[in-house]
GROMACS .gro file of C-alpha atoms in nm:
model
  263
    1MET     CA    1   9.043  -5.169 -10.352
    2THR     CA    2   8.952  -5.501 -10.197
    3VAL     CA    3   8.580  -5.556 -10.129
    4PRO     CA    4   8.528  -5.718  -9.797
    5LEU     CA    5   8.358  -6.061  -9.791
    6VAL     CA    6   8.188  -5.977  -9.458
    7GLU     CA    7   8.067  -5.635  -9.369
    8VAL     CA    8   7.983  -5.483  -9.022
    9LYS     CA    9   7.750  -5.193  -9.024
   10VAL     CA   10   7.661  -5.037  -8.683
   11GLU     CA   11   7.319  -4.879  -8.676
   12GLU     CA   12   7.187  -4.717  -8.362
   13ARG     CA   13   7.253  -4.970  -8.089
   14PHE     CA   14   7.255  -5.284  -8.318
   15CYS     CA   15   7.466  -5.391  -8.598
   16TRP     CA   16   7.441  -5.581  -8.924
   17ILE     CA   17   7.682  -5.861  -9.015
   18VAL     CA   18   7.650  -5.905  -9.392
   19LEU     CA   19   7.794  -6.195  -9.596
   20ASN     CA   20   7.909  -5.999  -9.901
   21SER     CA   21   7.996  -6.236 -10.179
   22PRO     CA   22   7.683  -6.227 -10.398
   23SER     CA   23   7.868  -6.362 -10.703
   24THR     CA   24   7.912  -6.698 -10.513
   25MET     CA   25   7.575  -6.681 -10.342
   26ASN     CA   26   7.774  -6.622 -10.025
   27ALA     CA   27   7.934  -6.959 -10.018
   28LEU     CA   28   8.117  -7.022  -9.708
   29SER     CA   29   8.479  -7.034  -9.848
   30MET     CA   30   8.768  -7.021  -9.613
   31PRO     CA   31   8.837  -6.651  -9.676
   32LEU     CA   32   8.472  -6.576  -9.604
   33LEU     CA   33   8.466  -6.774  -9.291
   34GLU     CA   34   8.787  -6.613  -9.171
   35GLU     CA   35   8.629  -6.273  -9.218
   36LEU     CA   36   8.319  -6.385  -9.050
   37GLU     CA   37   8.521  -6.496  -8.739
   38GLU     CA   38   8.692  -6.153  -8.736
   39ALA     CA   39   8.355  -5.970  -8.765
   40VAL     CA   40   8.181  -6.184  -8.484
   41ARG     CA   41   8.484  -6.131  -8.257
   42ARG     CA   42   8.481  -5.765  -8.321
   43VAL     CA   43   8.108  -5.738  -8.246
   44ALA     CA   44   8.139  -5.955  -7.935
   45ASP     CA   45   8.387  -5.690  -7.793
   46ASP     CA   46   8.180  -5.381  -7.894
   47PRO     CA   47   7.983  -5.250  -7.584
   48ARG     CA   48   7.761  -5.053  -7.805
   49VAL     CA   49   7.613  -5.351  -7.972
   50ARG     CA   50   7.303  -5.486  -7.803
   51CYS     CA   51   7.165  -5.686  -8.096
   52VAL     CA   52   7.312  -5.842  -8.419
   53ILE     CA   53   7.136  -5.887  -8.754
   54LEU     CA   54   7.298  -6.155  -8.972
   55THR     CA   55   7.211  -6.158  -9.351
   56GLY     CA   56   7.349  -6.200  -9.696
   57GLU     CA   57   7.401  -5.959  -9.989
   58GLY     CA   58   7.226  -6.036 -10.314
   59LYS     CA   59   6.979  -6.331 -10.385
   60ALA     CA   60   7.120  -6.562 -10.123
   61PHE     CA   61   7.166  -6.575  -9.749
   62SER     CA   62   7.423  -6.850  -9.812
   63ALA     CA   63   7.447  -7.138 -10.057
   64GLY     CA   64   7.657  -7.335  -9.816
   65GLY     CA   65   8.014  -7.461  -9.830
   66ASP     CA   66   8.266  -7.449 -10.106
   67PRO     CA   67   8.224  -7.772 -10.318
   68ALA     CA   68   8.510  -7.688 -10.553
   69GLY     CA   69   8.755  -7.655 -10.260
   70ILE     CA   70   8.627  -7.959 -10.100
   71LYS     CA   71   8.656  -8.162 -10.424
   72SER     CA   72   9.009  -8.021 -10.479
   73ASP     CA   73   9.124  -8.144 -10.128
   74ILE     CA   74   8.951  -8.485 -10.173
   75ASP     CA   75   9.104  -8.547 -10.526
   76ALA     CA   76   9.442  -8.453 -10.389
   77GLY     CA   77   9.419  -8.676 -10.088
   78ARG     CA   78   9.443  -8.392  -9.858
   79TYR     CA   79   9.214  -8.544  -9.606
   80ASN     CA   80   9.361  -8.368  -9.294
   81ARG     CA   81   9.321  -8.026  -9.459
   82PHE     CA   82   8.960  -8.117  -9.558
   83LEU     CA   83   8.870  -8.211  -9.201
   84ALA     CA   84   9.049  -7.901  -9.075
   85ARG     CA   85   8.828  -7.681  -9.296
   86LEU     CA   86   8.516  -7.853  -9.148
   87GLU     CA   87   8.630  -7.816  -8.794
   88TYR     CA   88   8.707  -7.441  -8.853
   89ALA     CA   89   8.359  -7.382  -8.995
   90GLN     CA   90   8.210  -7.536  -8.691
   91ASP     CA   91   8.423  -7.319  -8.471
   92VAL     CA   92   8.303  -7.009  -8.641
   93PHE     CA   93   7.943  -7.122  -8.630
   94ASN     CA   94   7.994  -7.188  -8.253
   95LEU     CA   95   8.121  -6.828  -8.222
   96VAL     CA   96   7.797  -6.694  -8.380
   97GLU     CA   97   7.588  -6.908  -8.139
   98SER     CA   98   7.790  -6.801  -7.839
   99LEU     CA   99   7.748  -6.428  -7.901
  100PRO     CA  100   7.611  -6.287  -7.576
  101VAL     CA  101   7.349  -6.054  -7.748
  102PRO     CA  102   7.054  -6.173  -7.948
  103VAL     CA  103   7.125  -6.271  -8.307
  104ILE     CA  104   6.847  -6.215  -8.559
  105ALA     CA  105   6.888  -6.382  -8.902
  106ALA     CA  106   6.734  -6.204  -9.191
  107VAL     CA  107   6.691  -6.477  -9.457
  108ASN     CA  108   6.687  -6.285  -9.778
  109GLY     CA  109   6.707  -6.574 -10.028
  110VAL     CA  110   6.844  -6.916 -10.050
  111ALA     CA  111   6.988  -7.082  -9.738
  112VAL     CA  112   7.099  -7.428  -9.792
  113ALA     CA  113   7.347  -7.674  -9.635
  114GLY     CA  114   7.607  -7.474  -9.448
  115GLY     CA  115   7.372  -7.175  -9.491
  116LEU     CA  116   7.108  -7.357  -9.301
  117GLU     CA  117   7.355  -7.463  -9.041
  118LEU     CA  118   7.460  -7.102  -8.992
  119LEU     CA  119   7.096  -7.003  -8.958
  120LEU     CA  120   7.065  -7.251  -8.682
  121CYS     CA  121   7.315  -7.067  -8.468
  122CYS     CA  122   7.082  -6.762  -8.465
  123ASP     CA  123   6.822  -6.687  -8.194
  124ILE     CA  124   6.547  -6.553  -8.405
  125LEU     CA  125   6.477  -6.616  -8.778
  126TYR     CA  126   6.283  -6.372  -9.005
  127ALA     CA  127   6.263  -6.464  -9.377
  128ALA     CA  128   6.153  -6.302  -9.698
  129ASP     CA  129   5.856  -6.477  -9.853
  130SER     CA  130   6.075  -6.556 -10.146
  131ALA     CA  131   6.336  -6.743  -9.933
  132ARG     CA  132   6.405  -7.112  -9.987
  133ILE     CA  133   6.565  -7.308  -9.714
  134GLY     CA  134   6.698  -7.660  -9.663
  135ASP     CA  135   6.982  -7.889  -9.590
  136GLY     CA  136   7.073  -8.006  -9.940
  137HIS     CA  137   7.361  -8.236  -9.851
  138ALA     CA  138   7.170  -8.553  -9.929
  139LYS     CA  139   7.123  -8.464 -10.295
  140TYR     CA  140   7.488  -8.507 -10.360
  141GLY     CA  141   7.575  -8.791 -10.119
  142VAL     CA  142   7.712  -8.561  -9.857
  143ILE     CA  143   7.629  -8.556  -9.484
  144PRO     CA  144   7.609  -8.256  -9.258
  145ALA     CA  145   7.928  -8.129  -9.088
  146GLY     CA  146   7.836  -7.783  -8.976
  147GLY     CA  147   7.593  -7.881  -8.695
  148ALA     CA  148   7.267  -7.964  -8.873
  149SER     CA  149   7.246  -8.310  -8.721
  150VAL     CA  150   7.282  -8.157  -8.376
  151ARG     CA  151   7.087  -7.827  -8.400
  152LEU     CA  152   6.806  -7.897  -8.641
  153SER     CA  153   6.609  -8.119  -8.415
  154THR     CA  154   6.613  -7.854  -8.145
  155ARG     CA  155   6.417  -7.617  -8.378
  156VAL     CA  156   6.177  -7.853  -8.544
  157SER     CA  157   6.023  -8.194  -8.465
  158PRO     CA  158   6.235  -8.504  -8.509
  159GLY     CA  159   6.033  -8.604  -8.806
  160TRP     CA  160   6.074  -8.279  -8.981
  161ALA     CA  161   6.449  -8.282  -8.905
  162SER     CA  162   6.468  -8.626  -9.060
  163GLU     CA  163   6.271  -8.522  -9.372
  164MET     CA  164   6.491  -8.217  -9.430
  165LEU     CA  165   6.809  -8.398  -9.384
  166PHE     CA  166   6.715  -8.713  -9.586
  167SER     CA  167   6.544  -8.538  -9.870
  168GLY     CA  168   6.784  -8.241  -9.920
  169ALA     CA  169   6.483  -8.055 -10.041
  170LEU     CA  170   6.451  -7.679 -10.029
  171TYR     CA  171   6.131  -7.546  -9.862
  172PRO     CA  172   5.938  -7.222  -9.883
  173ALA     CA  173   5.998  -6.995  -9.587
  174GLU     CA  174   5.611  -7.022  -9.491
  175THR     CA  175   5.626  -7.400  -9.467
  176LEU     CA  176   5.922  -7.370  -9.222
  177ARG     CA  177   5.744  -7.110  -9.025
  178GLU     CA  178   5.453  -7.350  -8.984
  179GLN     CA  179   5.710  -7.605  -8.850
  180GLY     CA  180   5.860  -7.363  -8.606
  181LEU     CA  181   6.199  -7.294  -8.760
  182ILE     CA  182   6.120  -6.946  -8.893
  183ASN     CA  183   5.960  -6.692  -8.660
  184ARG     CA  184   5.814  -6.461  -8.922
  185VAL     CA  185   5.774  -6.443  -9.307
  186VAL     CA  186   5.743  -6.104  -9.463
  187PRO     CA  187   5.741  -5.974  -9.820
  188GLU     CA  188   6.084  -5.951  -9.965
  189ALA     CA  189   6.089  -5.569  -9.990
  190GLU     CA  190   5.995  -5.546  -9.617
  191LEU     CA  191   6.248  -5.776  -9.463
  192GLY     CA  192   6.504  -5.510  -9.362
  193ASP     CA  193   6.234  -5.284  -9.198
  194ALA     CA  194   6.098  -5.585  -9.013
  195VAL     CA  195   6.428  -5.698  -8.866
  196ARG     CA  196   6.517  -5.332  -8.786
  197GLU     CA  197   6.188  -5.297  -8.589
  198LEU     CA  198   6.262  -5.618  -8.394
  199ALA     CA  199   6.623  -5.518  -8.323
  200ARG     CA  200   6.504  -5.172  -8.192
  201THR     CA  201   6.265  -5.354  -7.964
  202LEU     CA  202   6.525  -5.576  -7.832
  203CYS     CA  203   6.765  -5.279  -7.777
  204GLN     CA  204   6.504  -5.129  -7.543
  205ARG     CA  205   6.521  -5.420  -7.313
  206SER     CA  206   6.793  -5.484  -7.040
  207PRO     CA  207   7.107  -5.590  -7.215
  208ARG     CA  208   7.197  -5.782  -6.909
  209GLY     CA  209   6.874  -5.953  -6.886
  210LEU     CA  210   6.883  -6.059  -7.244
  211VAL     CA  211   7.233  -6.199  -7.201
  212VAL     CA  212   7.110  -6.408  -6.897
  213MET     CA  213   6.795  -6.535  -7.072
  214LYS     CA  214   6.997  -6.636  -7.374
  215GLN     CA  215   7.239  -6.826  -7.157
  216LEU     CA  216   6.954  -6.992  -6.995
  217LEU     CA  217   6.792  -7.108  -7.311
  218ARG     CA  218   7.117  -7.246  -7.451
  219ARG     CA  219   7.240  -7.403  -7.139
  220ASN     CA  220   6.912  -7.557  -7.024
  221ARG     CA  221   6.833  -7.711  -7.365
  222GLY     CA  222   6.791  -8.090  -7.302
  223LEU     CA  223   6.847  -8.079  -6.930
  224PRO     CA  224   6.625  -8.242  -6.691
  225VAL     CA  225   6.338  -8.004  -6.573
  226GLU     CA  226   6.459  -7.996  -6.205
  227GLN     CA  227   6.805  -7.911  -6.299
  228GLY     CA  228   6.704  -7.647  -6.535
  229LEU     CA  229   6.470  -7.486  -6.275
  230ARG     CA  230   6.766  -7.470  -6.029
  231ALA     CA  231   6.977  -7.293  -6.285
  232GLU     CA  232   6.698  -7.046  -6.352
  233ILE     CA  233   6.673  -6.954  -5.988
  234ALA     CA  234   7.056  -6.924  -5.953
  235ALA     CA  235   7.054  -6.685  -6.246
  236PHE     CA  236   6.767  -6.493  -6.114
  237ALA     CA  237   6.937  -6.443  -5.774
  238SER     CA  238   7.252  -6.317  -5.954
  239TYR     CA  239   7.061  -6.085  -6.187
  240ALA     CA  240   6.851  -5.947  -5.900
  241LYS     CA  241   7.159  -5.764  -5.772
  242SER     CA  242   7.197  -5.569  -6.103
  243GLU     CA  243   7.116  -5.196  -6.166
  244ASP     CA  244   6.893  -5.306  -6.467
  245PHE     CA  245   6.674  -5.509  -6.230
  246ARG     CA  246   6.627  -5.227  -5.987
  247GLU     CA  247   6.565  -4.988  -6.289
  248GLY     CA  248   6.291  -5.210  -6.423
  249LEU     CA  249   6.116  -5.227  -6.097
  250ALA     CA  250   6.141  -4.849  -6.042
  251ALA     CA  251   6.012  -4.787  -6.393
  252PHE     CA  252   5.706  -5.011  -6.327
  253ALA     CA  253   5.628  -4.844  -5.996
  254GLU     CA  254   5.661  -4.493  -6.156
  255LYS     CA  255   5.469  -4.587  -6.467
  256ARG     CA  256   5.756  -4.486  -6.710
  257ALA     CA  257   5.961  -4.644  -6.960
  258PRO     CA  258   6.277  -4.796  -6.811
  259VAL     CA  259   6.628  -4.681  -6.930
  260PHE     CA  260   6.869  -4.972  -6.902
  261GLY     CA  261   7.238  -4.926  -6.876
  262GLY     CA  262   7.330  -5.295  -6.903
  263ARG     CA  263   7.483  -5.288  -6.547
   0.00000   0.00000   0.00000
């Protein structure tokens, strides 16, 4: 029986997407990326899912790309195939980033190079205190091709983005929490419970409201303030017509917990 390289586990109203190749430290091989694409598309179409937790099996979240496959393509002069692999990885990462529901990363171990780039597509990052995170490319004369040069400086200061990219170093999760990349660091044994608690909290919020807020956060990044404010008002005007909006106001007035249907 073939063991899947990516597993989807629905739990209550959220689901886990688990990179399941611990023997390779969840390296982002083409087969794994293809299964990740399938998993993300399936989750995006599942109306039960209000939140996603992305994690890795074993001692790594993901050790990044597939150096052996890259070297094989380069040595054989298969540059077009090599570039197609990179573009495909970017496409899959973009799918993760564009999931309409909140995506929580549970960083259970090493996340380096492509592993870091995949993390940067997630909305909220929780990490085990044993996790080590970095870009890594510079150590081997490689440059990022999975989005780190674009996304990293939106999560940490430009100076820290430069240090991480130029040095290729791995950093403790606590150091990157202090720099704003990681939201919360917890003992390794408590990581699963911590992300579950957060996922359950998010599942109690208006699904439609969270979708709109996520869209605003993504679309307004880097926009002039006035343009972003206009987009916010337009989104509010549309959301105010929803059942979730009316339910929230009614629950507040009646001093009860709201029950959101996502409509």
